[in-house]
Amino acid sequence: MQSNSTPPNPLRRREVLRRTVLGGTAAAVGLAAAPVVSGAAPAAAARPRGTADVTFRWLGVAGWQVVHDGHVLYFDPYLSRFDYQSNPALDIDPTIVDRLLAAGTLAGPPELIMVSHGHWDHLADVPQLLARPDWAGATIRTIGTDTVRNLLAGMGVSDARRKNFIVATGGEELDFGAYQVRVVRSLHSQSKGFGFAMPGVRVAPPPTPQTISDLVEGGTLAYQVTFGGRLRVLFSGGTNFVERELEGLRPDVVMVSMTDYSSLPDYLERLLTVLGGPRYVVPVHHDDMVTKFDNPNLPGTVDATAATRLRDAIRALRMPTKVIEARHLEAFTL
Ligand SMILES: [Zn+2]
């Protein structure tokens, strides 16, 4: 995993600083205390709307589970963590989900699965989650691009599940009652040399995908979810964004993808600035993607410089933003 920082560009940085002063004031109001870290999901007790906790668990890579007032949501849930470099076959392991559910570190069934794009480290486990026999009676909505919809069909997702797929292109505002989802048109990361692995779209269900190369990107979406009318959370699965699509958004929490961004100008500075200085940022997509959850070395696979780079950018921009360093599967509550 590469993590090179972009060399500073003085002209660009001055522009970012100026815009921060103009646009960062409102988001700085009401800076909350440090997040509560807890080991258990919140009870779905009857509390007034707008006060229920939002509990997060990082699932590794870009993935999240969020529980709010009894509602369970997943974003890019990739749990199999197979060794794709040794063998690119899609080696999906449902027993990992079984163990996480039995241990209580995963809650389910989810009522919504948000997918950023079609690559394996975001999508590969979605079919097995939708096919779990013990969740067969539950309505699980999945949201993503048309390519993701077609890939899921090729991966054998049932007609019944596919009926609850929401095709999105970005710009959609969706009201689920206890929470609202705004779909945001976004971009995949750009590697050195300006490009990324496995581009492409699927306009019809493909033959059953066999390897990671069969799961093409198909466009990238981000999602801002507003919980209980009080906590806005921006999830992204790609290390890039469309600046104009983020203008006016004021998320409280931003999950910041931290794969290589050396081809992008001032990635962190521009992101933090256009979002007005969010209360919290959480680095993601900075683990090795293959070390299993039960491996004691898992925390060591996380690139610790990601948090440092975020703090450096925040300090340079004079923002009040706090960095939350999530640990795999450990809950924290906001
Ligand atoms: Zn990708």
GROMACS .gro file of N, CA and C in nm, residues 91-223:
model
  399
   91ASP      N    1  -1.214  -1.576  -0.343
   91ASP     CA    2  -1.218  -1.679  -0.239
   91ASP      C    3  -1.303  -1.628  -0.122
   92ILE      N    4  -1.434  -1.638  -0.141
   92ILE     CA    5  -1.528  -1.583  -0.043
   92ILE      C    6  -1.547  -1.683   0.071
   93ASP      N    7  -1.545  -1.633   0.193
   93ASP     CA    8  -1.549  -1.721   0.309
   93ASP      C    9  -1.665  -1.682   0.402
   94PRO      N   10  -1.781  -1.748   0.387
   94PRO     CA   11  -1.896  -1.714   0.473
   94PRO      C   12  -1.872  -1.742   0.621
   95THR      N   13  -1.776  -1.830   0.652
   95THR     CA   14  -1.755  -1.862   0.794
   95THR      C   15  -1.700  -1.741   0.870
   96ILE      N   16  -1.635  -1.650   0.799
   96ILE     CA   17  -1.590  -1.528   0.867
   96ILE      C   18  -1.711  -1.449   0.917
   97VAL      N   19  -1.812  -1.437   0.832
   97VAL     CA   20  -1.933  -1.366   0.873
   97VAL      C   21  -2.002  -1.441   0.988
   98ASP      N   22  -2.006  -1.573   0.977
   98ASP     CA   23  -2.065  -1.653   1.086
   98ASP      C   24  -1.998  -1.620   1.219
   99ARG      N   25  -1.867  -1.619   1.218
   99ARG     CA   26  -1.793  -1.595   1.343
   99ARG      C   27  -1.815  -1.453   1.395
  100LEU      N   28  -1.814  -1.357   1.305
  100LEU     CA   29  -1.832  -1.218   1.349
  100LEU      C   30  -1.973  -1.196   1.406
  101LEU      N   31  -2.072  -1.260   1.345
  101LEU     CA   32  -2.208  -1.249   1.396
  101LEU      C   33  -2.220  -1.318   1.532
  102ALA      N   34  -2.159  -1.436   1.542
  102ALA     CA   35  -2.167  -1.510   1.670
  102ALA      C   36  -2.097  -1.433   1.781
  103ALA      N   37  -1.990  -1.363   1.747
  103ALA     CA   38  -1.916  -1.288   1.849
  103ALA      C   39  -1.981  -1.154   1.881
  104GLY      N   40  -2.079  -1.115   1.802
  104GLY     CA   41  -2.146  -0.988   1.826
  104GLY      C   42  -2.071  -0.868   1.771
  105THR      N   43  -1.963  -0.891   1.699
  105THR     CA   44  -1.891  -0.778   1.640
  105THR      C   45  -1.954  -0.734   1.509
  106LEU      N   46  -2.036  -0.820   1.452
  106LEU     CA   47  -2.115  -0.782   1.336
  106LEU      C   48  -2.261  -0.797   1.375
  107ALA      N   49  -2.341  -0.698   1.334
  107ALA     CA   50  -2.485  -0.704   1.358
  107ALA      C   51  -2.554  -0.728   1.224
  108GLY      N   52  -2.667  -0.788   1.228
  108GLY     CA   53  -2.738  -0.811   1.103
  108GLY      C   54  -2.872  -0.876   1.126
  109PRO      N   55  -2.954  -0.883   1.025
  109PRO     CA   56  -2.924  -0.838   0.888
  109PRO      C   57  -2.924  -0.685   0.876
  110PRO      N   58  -2.845  -0.634   0.782
  110PRO     CA   59  -2.853  -0.490   0.756
  110PRO      C   60  -2.979  -0.459   0.677
  111GLU      N   61  -3.028  -0.338   0.692
  111GLU     CA   62  -3.142  -0.301   0.607
  111GLU      C   63  -3.095  -0.226   0.482
  112LEU      N   64  -2.969  -0.182   0.483
  112LEU     CA   65  -2.915  -0.112   0.366
  112LEU      C   66  -2.767  -0.145   0.352
  113ILE      N   67  -2.726  -0.180   0.230
  113ILE     CA   68  -2.584  -0.198   0.198
  113ILE      C   69  -2.550  -0.096   0.090
  114MET      N   70  -2.461  -0.005   0.122
  114MET     CA   71  -2.417   0.096   0.025
  114MET      C   72  -2.285   0.050  -0.035
  115VAL      N   73  -2.276   0.057  -0.167
  115VAL     CA   74  -2.156   0.010  -0.237
  115VAL      C   75  -2.097   0.127  -0.315
  116SER      N   76  -1.968   0.152  -0.295
  116SER     CA   77  -1.905   0.266  -0.363
  116SER      C   78  -1.874   0.234  -0.509
  117HIS      N   79  -1.820   0.114  -0.534
  117HIS     CA   80  -1.787   0.074  -0.671
  117HIS      C   81  -1.767  -0.076  -0.678
  118GLY      N   82  -1.738  -0.125  -0.799
  118GLY     CA   83  -1.748  -0.268  -0.823
  118GLY      C   84  -1.627  -0.352  -0.785
  119HIS      N   85  -1.517  -0.292  -0.745
  119HIS     CA   86  -1.396  -0.370  -0.717
  119HIS      C   87  -1.417  -0.469  -0.602
  120TRP      N   88  -1.335  -0.576  -0.607
  120TRP     CA   89  -1.357  -0.686  -0.514
  120TRP      C   90  -1.349  -0.646  -0.367
  121ASP      N   91  -1.260  -0.552  -0.337
  121ASP     CA   92  -1.241  -0.517  -0.196
  121ASP      C   93  -1.353  -0.427  -0.144
  122HIS      N   94  -1.456  -0.411  -0.224
  122HIS     CA   95  -1.575  -0.335  -0.183
  122HIS      C   96  -1.702  -0.418  -0.203
  123LEU      N   97  -1.702  -0.503  -0.306
  123LEU     CA   98  -1.825  -0.570  -0.349
  123LEU      C   99  -1.826  -0.721  -0.327
  124ALA      N  100  -1.709  -0.784  -0.319
  124ALA     CA  101  -1.702  -0.930  -0.334
  124ALA      C  102  -1.787  -1.005  -0.232
  125ASP      N  103  -1.804  -0.951  -0.111
  125ASP     CA  104  -1.880  -1.024  -0.009
  125ASP      C  105  -2.029  -0.990  -0.009
  126VAL      N  106  -2.070  -0.894  -0.088
  126VAL     CA  107  -2.212  -0.855  -0.084
  126VAL      C  108  -2.304  -0.971  -0.123
  127PRO      N  109  -2.272  -1.048  -0.229
  127PRO     CA  110  -2.363  -1.159  -0.262
  127PRO      C  111  -2.380  -1.261  -0.150
  128GLN      N  112  -2.270  -1.295  -0.082
  128GLN     CA  113  -2.287  -1.395   0.026
  128GLN      C  114  -2.366  -1.336   0.143
  129LEU      N  115  -2.354  -1.206   0.167
  129LEU     CA  116  -2.434  -1.144   0.272
  129LEU      C  117  -2.582  -1.148   0.234
  130LEU      N  118  -2.613  -1.117   0.107
  130LEU     CA  119  -2.753  -1.117   0.062
  130LEU      C  120  -2.810  -1.258   0.060
  131ALA      N  121  -2.724  -1.359   0.051
  131ALA     CA  122  -2.771  -1.498   0.038
  131ALA      C  123  -2.775  -1.572   0.171
  132ARG      N  124  -2.742  -1.508   0.282
  132ARG     CA  125  -2.741  -1.580   0.409
  132ARG      C  126  -2.880  -1.638   0.439
  133PRO      N  127  -2.889  -1.768   0.462
  133PRO     CA  128  -3.021  -1.829   0.487
  133PRO      C  129  -3.092  -1.769   0.608
  134ASP      N  130  -3.014  -1.734   0.712
  134ASP     CA  131  -3.079  -1.683   0.832
  134ASP      C  132  -3.131  -1.540   0.815
  135TRP      N  133  -3.098  -1.477   0.705
  135TRP     CA  134  -3.149  -1.343   0.678
  135TRP      C  135  -3.253  -1.345   0.565
  136ALA      N  136  -3.294  -1.463   0.526
  136ALA     CA  137  -3.378  -1.475   0.405
  136ALA      C  138  -3.508  -1.396   0.419
  137GLY      N  139  -3.560  -1.386   0.540
  137GLY     CA  140  -3.688  -1.318   0.556
  137GLY      C  141  -3.678  -1.167   0.568
  138ALA      N  142  -3.558  -1.116   0.569
  138ALA     CA  143  -3.539  -0.972   0.591
  138ALA      C  144  -3.529  -0.898   0.458
  139THR      N  145  -3.582  -0.778   0.455
  139THR     CA  146  -3.561  -0.692   0.339
  139THR      C  147  -3.426  -0.624   0.353
  140ILE      N  148  -3.339  -0.647   0.255
  140ILE     CA  149  -3.208  -0.582   0.254
  140ILE      C  150  -3.198  -0.504   0.124
  141ARG      N  151  -3.191  -0.373   0.136
  141ARG     CA  152  -3.174  -0.291   0.017
  141ARG      C  153  -3.025  -0.271  -0.009
  142THR      N  154  -2.989  -0.280  -0.136
  142THR     CA  155  -2.852  -0.252  -0.177
  142THR      C  156  -2.856  -0.133  -0.271
  143ILE      N  157  -2.757  -0.047  -0.260
  143ILE     CA  158  -2.753   0.071  -0.346
  143ILE      C  159  -2.615   0.083  -0.409
  144GLY      N  160  -2.614   0.113  -0.538
  144GLY     CA  161  -2.488   0.127  -0.609
  144GLY      C  162  -2.514   0.164  -0.754
  145THR      N  163  -2.410   0.155  -0.835
  145THR     CA  164  -2.423   0.191  -0.976
  145THR      C  165  -2.491   0.079  -1.054
  146ASP      N  166  -2.525   0.108  -1.178
  146ASP     CA  167  -2.583   0.005  -1.264
  146ASP      C  168  -2.483  -0.107  -1.288
  147THR      N  169  -2.354  -0.074  -1.296
  147THR     CA  170  -2.251  -0.178  -1.309
  147THR      C  171  -2.253  -0.271  -1.188
  148VAL      N  172  -2.264  -0.215  -1.069
  148VAL     CA  173  -2.271  -0.299  -0.949
  148VAL      C  174  -2.394  -0.388  -0.955
  149ARG      N  175  -2.506  -0.332  -1.001
  149ARG     CA  176  -2.627  -0.414  -1.013
  149ARG      C  177  -2.603  -0.531  -1.108
  150ASN      N  178  -2.538  -0.506  -1.220
  150ASN     CA  179  -2.513  -0.614  -1.316
  150ASN      C  180  -2.412  -0.714  -1.264
  151LEU      N  181  -2.309  -0.666  -1.195
  151LEU     CA  182  -2.212  -0.759  -1.137
  151LEU      C  183  -2.280  -0.850  -1.035
  152LEU      N  184  -2.366  -0.795  -0.954
  152LEU     CA  185  -2.436  -0.877  -0.854
  152LEU      C  186  -2.523  -0.983  -0.922
  153ALA      N  187  -2.584  -0.945  -1.033
  153ALA     CA  188  -2.663  -1.045  -1.107
  153ALA      C  189  -2.572  -1.156  -1.158
  154GLY      N  190  -2.455  -1.118  -1.212
  154GLY     CA  191  -2.360  -1.218  -1.258
  154GLY      C  192  -2.308  -1.306  -1.147
  155MET      N  193  -2.306  -1.252  -1.026
  155MET     CA  194  -2.257  -1.328  -0.911
  155MET      C  195  -2.368  -1.412  -0.847
  156GLY      N  196  -2.484  -1.412  -0.910
  156GLY     CA  197  -2.588  -1.504  -0.867
  156GLY      C  198  -2.682  -1.451  -0.761
  157VAL      N  199  -2.685  -1.321  -0.740
  157VAL     CA  200  -2.780  -1.266  -0.643
  157VAL      C  201  -2.922  -1.291  -0.693
  158SER      N  202  -3.008  -1.331  -0.604
  158SER     CA  203  -3.141  -1.377  -0.643
  158SER      C  204  -3.227  -1.262  -0.695
  159ASP      N  205  -3.330  -1.299  -0.772
  159ASP     CA  206  -3.424  -1.199  -0.822
  159ASP      C  207  -3.487  -1.122  -0.707
  160ALA      N  208  -3.521  -1.194  -0.601
  160ALA     CA  209  -3.587  -1.128  -0.488
  160ALA      C  210  -3.498  -1.019  -0.428
  161ARG      N  211  -3.370  -1.050  -0.414
  161ARG     CA  212  -3.278  -0.949  -0.360
  161ARG      C  213  -3.255  -0.836  -0.460
  162ARG      N  214  -3.248  -0.872  -0.587
  162ARG     CA  215  -3.220  -0.769  -0.689
  162ARG      C  216  -3.337  -0.671  -0.703
  163LYS      N  217  -3.457  -0.714  -0.664
  163LYS     CA  218  -3.570  -0.622  -0.667
  163LYS      C  219  -3.549  -0.507  -0.569
  164ASN      N  220  -3.471  -0.530  -0.468
  164ASN     CA  221  -3.446  -0.426  -0.369
  164ASN      C  222  -3.313  -0.355  -0.391
  165PHE      N  223  -3.265  -0.360  -0.515
  165PHE     CA  224  -3.144  -0.285  -0.549
  165PHE      C  225  -3.185  -0.145  -0.596
  166ILE      N  226  -3.117  -0.046  -0.544
  166ILE     CA  227  -3.143   0.093  -0.582
  166ILE      C  228  -3.029   0.138  -0.672
  167VAL      N  229  -3.060   0.163  -0.798
  167VAL     CA  230  -2.957   0.211  -0.892
  167VAL      C  231  -2.940   0.361  -0.871
  168ALA      N  232  -2.815   0.402  -0.854
  168ALA     CA  233  -2.787   0.543  -0.829
  168ALA      C  234  -2.676   0.592  -0.920
  169THR      N  235  -2.682   0.720  -0.950
  169THR     CA  236  -2.576   0.781  -1.029
  169THR      C  237  -2.511   0.898  -0.957
  170GLY      N  238  -2.566   0.936  -0.843
  170GLY     CA  239  -2.516   1.052  -0.769
  170GLY      C  240  -2.614   1.166  -0.779
  171GLY      N  241  -2.643   1.227  -0.665
  171GLY     CA  242  -2.743   1.334  -0.660
  171GLY      C  243  -2.873   1.292  -0.595
  172GLU      N  244  -2.894   1.161  -0.581
  172GLU     CA  245  -3.018   1.114  -0.521
  172GLU      C  246  -3.025   1.152  -0.373
  173GLU      N  247  -3.144   1.188  -0.329
  173GLU     CA  248  -3.173   1.210  -0.187
  173GLU      C  249  -3.278   1.106  -0.150
  174LEU      N  250  -3.248   1.021  -0.054
  174LEU     CA  251  -3.334   0.908  -0.021
  174LEU      C  252  -3.369   0.912   0.127
  175ASP      N  253  -3.497   0.906   0.158
  175ASP     CA  254  -3.543   0.915   0.297
  175ASP      C  255  -3.584   0.778   0.346
  176PHE      N  256  -3.509   0.726   0.443
  176PHE     CA  257  -3.540   0.596   0.502
  176PHE      C  258  -3.606   0.611   0.639
  177GLY      N  259  -3.651   0.730   0.673
  177GLY     CA  260  -3.717   0.751   0.801
  177GLY      C  261  -3.619   0.792   0.909
  178ALA      N  262  -3.556   0.693   0.970
  178ALA     CA  263  -3.461   0.721   1.078
  178ALA      C  264  -3.332   0.782   1.027
  179TYR      N  265  -3.310   0.771   0.899
  179TYR     CA  266  -3.188   0.828   0.840
  179TYR      C  267  -3.216   0.862   0.693
  180GLN      N  268  -3.138   0.953   0.642
  180GLN     CA  269  -3.150   0.992   0.502
  180GLN      C  270  -3.015   0.972   0.434
  181VAL      N  271  -3.021   0.933   0.309
  181VAL     CA  272  -2.899   0.907   0.233
  181VAL      C  273  -2.894   1.003   0.114
  182ARG      N  274  -2.785   1.071   0.101
  182ARG     CA  275  -2.757   1.150  -0.018
  182ARG      C  276  -2.645   1.081  -0.094
  183VAL      N  277  -2.673   1.044  -0.216
  183VAL     CA  278  -2.571   0.979  -0.298
  183VAL      C  279  -2.488   1.089  -0.366
  184VAL      N  280  -2.358   1.072  -0.365
  184VAL     CA  281  -2.267   1.176  -0.415
  184VAL      C  282  -2.184   1.118  -0.528
  185ARG      N  283  -2.191   1.183  -0.642
  185ARG     CA  284  -2.105   1.141  -0.754
  185ARG      C  285  -1.959   1.159  -0.716
  186SER      N  286  -1.878   1.057  -0.734
  186SER     CA  287  -1.740   1.063  -0.687
  186SER      C  288  -1.647   1.002  -0.790
  187LEU      N  289  -1.525   0.976  -0.749
  187LEU     CA  290  -1.423   0.925  -0.841
  187LEU      C  291  -1.342   0.816  -0.772
  188HIS      N  292  -1.292   0.725  -0.854
  188HIS     CA  293  -1.198   0.626  -0.802
  188HIS      C  294  -1.063   0.692  -0.777
  189SER      N  295  -0.980   0.628  -0.697
  189SER     CA  296  -0.844   0.678  -0.676
  189SER      C  297  -0.768   0.675  -0.809
  190GLN      N  298  -0.669   0.761  -0.820
  190GLN     CA  299  -0.580   0.765  -0.936
  190GLN      C  300  -0.442   0.721  -0.888
  191SER      N  301  -0.395   0.612  -0.941
  191SER     CA  302  -0.261   0.567  -0.904
  191SER      C  303  -0.157   0.649  -0.977
  192LYS      N  304  -0.032   0.625  -0.942
  192LYS     CA  305   0.076   0.688  -1.016
  192LYS      C  306   0.062   0.648  -1.163
  193GLY      N  307   0.085   0.741  -1.252
  193GLY     CA  308   0.068   0.712  -1.393
  193GLY      C  309  -0.072   0.740  -1.441
  194PHE      N  310  -0.158   0.785  -1.351
  194PHE     CA  311  -0.292   0.829  -1.386
  194PHE      C  312  -0.377   0.717  -1.444
  195GLY      N  313  -0.428   0.640  -1.356
  195GLY     CA  314  -0.518   0.533  -1.395
  195GLY      C  315  -0.544   0.447  -1.274
  196PHE      N  316  -0.618   0.341  -1.292
  196PHE     CA  317  -0.639   0.246  -1.182
  196PHE      C  318  -0.671   0.110  -1.240
  197ALA      N  319  -0.653   0.010  -1.156
  197ALA     CA  320  -0.674  -0.128  -1.200
  197ALA      C  321  -0.822  -0.156  -1.223
  198MET      N  322  -0.846  -0.244  -1.313
  198MET     CA  323  -0.981  -0.293  -1.341
  198MET      C  324  -1.084  -0.181  -1.363
  199PRO      N  325  -1.061  -0.095  -1.462
  199PRO     CA  326  -1.166  -0.001  -1.499
  199PRO      C  327  -1.273  -0.073  -1.581
  200GLY      N  328  -1.375  -0.002  -1.619
  200GLY     CA  329  -1.476  -0.061  -1.707
  200GLY      C  330  -1.614  -0.057  -1.646
  201VAL      N  331  -1.713  -0.081  -1.731
  201VAL     CA  332  -1.851  -0.086  -1.687
  201VAL      C  333  -1.914  -0.215  -1.738
  202ARG      N  334  -2.023  -0.253  -1.677
  202ARG     CA  335  -2.100  -0.368  -1.724
  202ARG      C  336  -2.245  -0.321  -1.744
  203VAL      N  337  -2.291  -0.331  -1.867
  203VAL     CA  338  -2.426  -0.284  -1.898
  203VAL      C  339  -2.526  -0.400  -1.902
  204ALA      N  340  -2.476  -0.521  -1.878
  204ALA     CA  341  -2.561  -0.640  -1.869
  204ALA      C  342  -2.492  -0.736  -1.773
  205PRO      N  343  -2.567  -0.829  -1.715
  205PRO     CA  344  -2.503  -0.924  -1.623
  205PRO      C  345  -2.393  -1.003  -1.695
  206PRO      N  346  -2.272  -1.005  -1.641
  206PRO     CA  347  -2.162  -1.080  -1.704
  206PRO      C  348  -2.168  -1.227  -1.664
  207PRO      N  349  -2.086  -1.311  -1.731
  207PRO     CA  350  -2.070  -1.448  -1.680
  207PRO      C  351  -2.019  -1.443  -1.536
  208THR      N  352  -2.040  -1.550  -1.465
  208THR     CA  353  -2.004  -1.551  -1.323
  208THR      C  354  -1.859  -1.505  -1.303
  209PRO      N  355  -1.839  -1.395  -1.229
  209PRO     CA  356  -1.702  -1.350  -1.204
  209PRO      C  357  -1.621  -1.456  -1.131
  210GLN      N  358  -1.498  -1.474  -1.178
  210GLN     CA  359  -1.410  -1.577  -1.121
  210GLN      C  360  -1.294  -1.517  -1.042
  211THR      N  361  -1.241  -1.406  -1.091
  211THR     CA  362  -1.123  -1.347  -1.028
  211THR      C  363  -1.151  -1.200  -1.000
  212ILE      N  364  -1.056  -1.138  -0.929
  212ILE     CA  365  -1.076  -0.997  -0.894
  212ILE      C  366  -1.084  -0.910  -1.020
  213SER      N  367  -1.021  -0.952  -1.128
  213SER     CA  368  -1.024  -0.873  -1.251
  213SER      C  369  -1.162  -0.866  -1.314
  214ASP      N  370  -1.249  -0.960  -1.277
  214ASP     CA  371  -1.384  -0.961  -1.332
  214ASP      C  372  -1.475  -0.858  -1.264
  215LEU      N  373  -1.431  -0.807  -1.153
  215LEU     CA  374  -1.512  -0.708  -1.082
  215LEU      C  375  -1.458  -0.568  -1.116
  216VAL      N  376  -1.520  -0.509  -1.217
  216VAL     CA  377  -1.472  -0.380  -1.268
  216VAL      C  378  -1.530  -0.266  -1.186
  217GLU      N  379  -1.467  -0.152  -1.201
  217GLU     CA  380  -1.502  -0.038  -1.114
  217GLU      C  381  -1.643   0.013  -1.139
  218GLY      N  382  -1.672   0.049  -1.264
  218GLY     CA  383  -1.809   0.088  -1.300
  218GLY      C  384  -1.856   0.222  -1.246
  219GLY      N  385  -1.764   0.313  -1.222
  219GLY     CA  386  -1.803   0.442  -1.162
  219GLY      C  387  -1.800   0.432  -1.011
  220THR      N  388  -1.778   0.544  -0.946
  220THR     CA  389  -1.764   0.544  -0.800
  220THR      C  390  -1.859   0.645  -0.738
  221LEU      N  391  -1.925   0.601  -0.633
  221LEU     CA  392  -2.018   0.685  -0.559
  221LEU      C  393  -1.970   0.701  -0.415
  222ALA      N  394  -2.002   0.815  -0.355
  222ALA     CA  395  -1.987   0.832  -0.210
  222ALA      C  396  -2.128   0.852  -0.153
  223TYR      N  397  -2.139   0.842  -0.023
  223TYR     CA  398  -2.270   0.851   0.041
  223TYR      C  399  -2.261   0.939   0.165
   0.00000   0.00000   0.00000
